[in-house]
Amino acid sequence: MRWAPDLITSSEAWTTTRAALTPPALTAWLRARGHAAYRTAQILAWAYRRGVATFGEMSNLPQDLREDLAAHFTLPTLKPLLVAHAADDTRKLLLPLDARAAVEAVLIPDPPRLTLCISSQAGCGMGCEFCATARLGLLRNLSATEIVGQVLAARALLRADERISNIVFMGMGEPLANYAAVLEAIEMLTAEWGVAISAHRITVSTVGLVPQMERLVRETNVNLAVSLVATTDAQRARLMPINRRYPLEALLAMCRALPIPQRQRITFEYVMLAGINDSDEDATRLVRLVHGIRAKVNLIPFNPFPGAAFAASSPEVIQRFQEHLLVHGVHATIRQSRGRDIQAACGQLALAHAPWRTGPVTGNVPAPRPSLARGWSARRRAARH
Ligand code: SAH
């Protein structure tokens, strides 16, 4: 990793007006210009397998074709401005999208897994009370190319013995509020011509946008995770405004009706907030809510962030809650918090806009202001090799 002073001017990936690199778009475009069909496979291999940053690097293509491609298509590459490296080897990438917005992606080693947590929106419009990203509001949707760009940027940082095994849409944003781009990104990630990761190794997490959940299960084979977080409508509506549109009954009725394949389960994420949703009564209600659903409950200790009005439930309370679920036959796990020292843990991703900019955009990117770039300084040297 190095600082990237040429960030704004040189990257071909920064405009959203050019087309995404997909076989139909590419084939039609090549044909219209009289190029041979085999160029499609060559270009896709450069873009997704090699992950080159510019069309200029596609050395087996004629020069004029490379230039023509660059004017019409966007490569799925993003360049990290910064990489923060946590003591537990979690790595957080700050990925600028344009002059105003950036997203974060987090690499989480958990051998034998290496999970990449990616963002679907810069900021988020869902307004969940306990989430740092919500404080930003929605800045903008990501394109499919930008979503996949996070994966290629993370892949480029891996050590020789590492391989991304799982991808979770649990970073910034509500993936199902950016449905078309997320669907297209899943296609690019799973296709043989693309990143070629199995859909079974991809999980999309949602606040519970009921109609889009149904579409996702119908149109893809990815895993579904639902942020449940509360066990009564009153409590959930206070924590997650979306509950006013899709209350618990509608949400769980949809979960019950979804044609989830036999060997899959729906994950219910449950952020443990001290004194709010962690009582025995909550555990009892949760057992009842997920009854009849092939479910897995993932208990997430609340990760604090500045200005948050909540505290994490104690480890003892979380364990007691888990035992309550297990005793009643509900599959339940506790999520280990990772990367907290670099603000990379669940709900802590909040650097979606460009606070490091102090003046008008010039093509140079000033260094982050320390007060706003929490988490980025600690091991910057380590990330710069
Ligand atoms: N919008 C999607 C995906 C992003 S959030 C969703 O809500 O599911 C990913 C997970 O992090 C969600 O389960 C969310 O409830 C959880 N989360 C948000 N803020 C958190 C925090 N401060 N501490 C722990 N988990 C949090």
Tab-separated table of C-alpha atoms in Angstrom, residues 211-340:
chain	number	residue	atom	x	y	z
A	211	PRO	CA	-40.526	-7.511	-0.651
A	212	GLN	CA	-36.842	-7.394	-1.614
A	213	MET	CA	-36.064	-10.343	0.680
A	214	GLU	CA	-38.476	-12.421	-1.311
A	215	ARG	CA	-36.918	-11.300	-4.592
A	216	LEU	CA	-33.392	-12.006	-3.365
A	217	VAL	CA	-34.208	-15.566	-2.379
A	218	ARG	CA	-36.006	-16.127	-5.683
A	219	GLU	CA	-33.306	-14.590	-7.857
A	220	THR	CA	-30.058	-15.740	-6.166
A	221	ASN	CA	-28.610	-18.547	-4.031
A	222	VAL	CA	-26.938	-16.307	-1.484
A	223	ASN	CA	-27.531	-16.630	2.254
A	224	LEU	CA	-29.911	-14.244	3.937
A	225	ALA	CA	-29.295	-12.537	7.275
A	226	VAL	CA	-31.946	-10.410	8.958
A	227	SER	CA	-31.156	-7.858	11.665
A	228	LEU	CA	-33.886	-8.621	14.165
A	229	VAL	CA	-32.439	-6.861	17.238
A	230	ALA	CA	-35.683	-6.653	19.200
A	231	THR	CA	-38.600	-8.863	20.174
A	232	THR	CA	-41.562	-6.476	20.366
A	233	ASP	CA	-42.779	-3.995	17.773
A	234	ALA	CA	-42.602	-1.086	20.206
A	235	GLN	CA	-39.009	-1.831	21.082
A	236	ARG	CA	-37.936	-2.602	17.506
A	237	ALA	CA	-39.600	0.497	16.049
A	238	ARG	CA	-37.660	2.619	18.524
A	239	LEU	CA	-34.348	1.024	17.534
A	240	MET	CA	-35.046	0.447	13.842
A	241	PRO	CA	-37.458	2.848	12.099
A	242	ILE	CA	-38.003	0.307	9.288
A	243	ASN	CA	-40.158	-1.669	11.729
A	244	ARG	CA	-42.941	0.887	11.205
A	245	ARG	CA	-43.133	-0.120	7.560
A	246	TYR	CA	-42.509	-3.850	8.045
A	247	PRO	CA	-43.461	-4.891	11.586
A	248	LEU	CA	-42.326	-8.137	13.175
A	249	GLU	CA	-45.350	-10.129	12.089
A	250	ALA	CA	-44.894	-9.288	8.403
A	251	LEU	CA	-41.138	-9.803	8.613
A	252	LEU	CA	-41.337	-13.204	10.275
A	253	ALA	CA	-44.243	-14.332	8.116
A	254	MET	CA	-42.036	-13.673	5.104
A	255	CYS	CA	-39.113	-15.532	6.707
A	256	ARG	CA	-41.421	-18.503	7.298
A	257	ALA	CA	-42.678	-18.437	3.702
A	258	LEU	CA	-39.314	-18.073	1.962
A	259	PRO	CA	-38.249	-21.151	0.011
A	260	ILE	CA	-34.881	-21.475	1.757
A	261	PRO	CA	-33.024	-24.596	0.549
A	262	GLN	CA	-32.828	-27.504	3.025
A	263	ARG	CA	-29.196	-27.031	3.890
A	264	GLN	CA	-29.428	-23.300	4.465
A	265	ARG	CA	-30.684	-21.309	7.429
A	266	ILE	CA	-31.756	-17.718	7.820
A	267	THR	CA	-29.405	-15.890	10.169
A	268	PHE	CA	-31.054	-13.517	12.625
A	269	GLU	CA	-28.625	-10.913	13.900
A	270	TYR	CA	-29.349	-9.675	17.384
A	271	VAL	CA	-27.269	-6.747	18.657
A	272	MET	CA	-27.089	-7.089	22.446
A	273	LEU	CA	-27.846	-3.727	24.104
A	274	ALA	CA	-27.511	-3.625	27.891
A	275	GLY	CA	-30.844	-3.242	29.654
A	276	ILE	CA	-32.718	-2.798	26.357
A	277	ASN	CA	-33.160	-6.162	24.667
A	278	ASP	CA	-31.159	-8.637	26.758
A	279	SER	CA	-33.631	-9.831	29.421
A	280	ASP	CA	-34.942	-13.365	29.983
A	281	GLU	CA	-38.305	-12.155	28.650
A	282	ASP	CA	-36.592	-11.060	25.432
A	283	ALA	CA	-34.981	-14.476	25.090
A	284	THR	CA	-38.362	-16.163	25.627
A	285	ARG	CA	-40.036	-13.930	23.027
A	286	LEU	CA	-37.174	-14.518	20.581
A	287	VAL	CA	-37.616	-18.284	20.855
A	288	ARG	CA	-41.288	-17.823	20.021
A	289	LEU	CA	-40.625	-15.437	17.124
A	290	VAL	CA	-38.264	-17.761	15.262
A	291	HIS	CA	-40.274	-20.897	15.980
A	292	GLY	CA	-40.779	-22.912	12.803
A	293	ILE	CA	-38.056	-21.107	10.877
A	294	ARG	CA	-34.787	-22.858	10.025
A	295	ALA	CA	-32.929	-20.163	11.879
A	296	LYS	CA	-29.578	-19.381	13.358
A	297	VAL	CA	-29.408	-16.525	15.842
A	298	ASN	CA	-26.163	-14.576	15.899
A	299	LEU	CA	-25.759	-12.535	19.076
A	300	ILE	CA	-23.606	-9.466	18.430
A	301	PRO	CA	-22.233	-7.580	21.433
A	302	PHE	CA	-22.979	-3.901	20.819
A	303	ASN	CA	-19.880	-2.089	19.565
A	304	PRO	CA	-19.755	1.408	20.989
A	305	PHE	CA	-18.980	4.529	18.988
A	306	PRO	CA	-18.744	8.183	20.056
A	307	GLY	CA	-22.151	9.606	20.882
A	308	ALA	CA	-23.899	6.245	21.091
A	309	ALA	CA	-26.580	6.072	23.757
A	310	PHE	CA	-26.144	2.353	24.421
A	311	ALA	CA	-23.806	0.018	26.244
A	312	ALA	CA	-22.933	-3.553	25.394
A	313	SER	CA	-24.551	-6.317	27.408
A	314	SER	CA	-22.019	-7.996	29.688
A	315	PRO	CA	-20.440	-11.280	28.547
A	316	GLU	CA	-22.357	-13.095	31.318
A	317	VAL	CA	-25.691	-11.706	30.158
A	318	ILE	CA	-24.927	-12.592	26.539
A	319	GLN	CA	-23.980	-16.119	27.526
A	320	ARG	CA	-27.120	-16.533	29.619
A	321	PHE	CA	-29.190	-15.297	26.665
A	322	GLN	CA	-27.469	-17.771	24.351
A	323	GLU	CA	-28.061	-20.634	26.762
A	324	HIS	CA	-31.733	-19.740	26.983
A	325	LEU	CA	-31.970	-19.999	23.195
A	326	LEU	CA	-29.988	-23.244	23.010
A	327	VAL	CA	-32.035	-24.918	25.736
A	328	HIS	CA	-35.154	-24.133	23.730
A	329	GLY	CA	-33.722	-25.646	20.588
A	330	VAL	CA	-32.696	-22.443	18.824
A	331	HIS	CA	-29.305	-22.544	17.139
A	332	ALA	CA	-27.405	-19.569	18.621
A	333	THR	CA	-23.862	-18.245	18.354
A	334	ILE	CA	-22.040	-15.244	19.788
A	335	ARG	CA	-20.160	-13.106	17.320
A	336	GLN	CA	-16.605	-12.355	18.355
A	337	SER	CA	-15.914	-8.676	17.996
A	338	ARG	CA	-13.050	-8.095	15.579
A	339	GLY	CA	-10.984	-5.066	14.703
A	340	ARG	CA	-12.400	-2.876	17.444
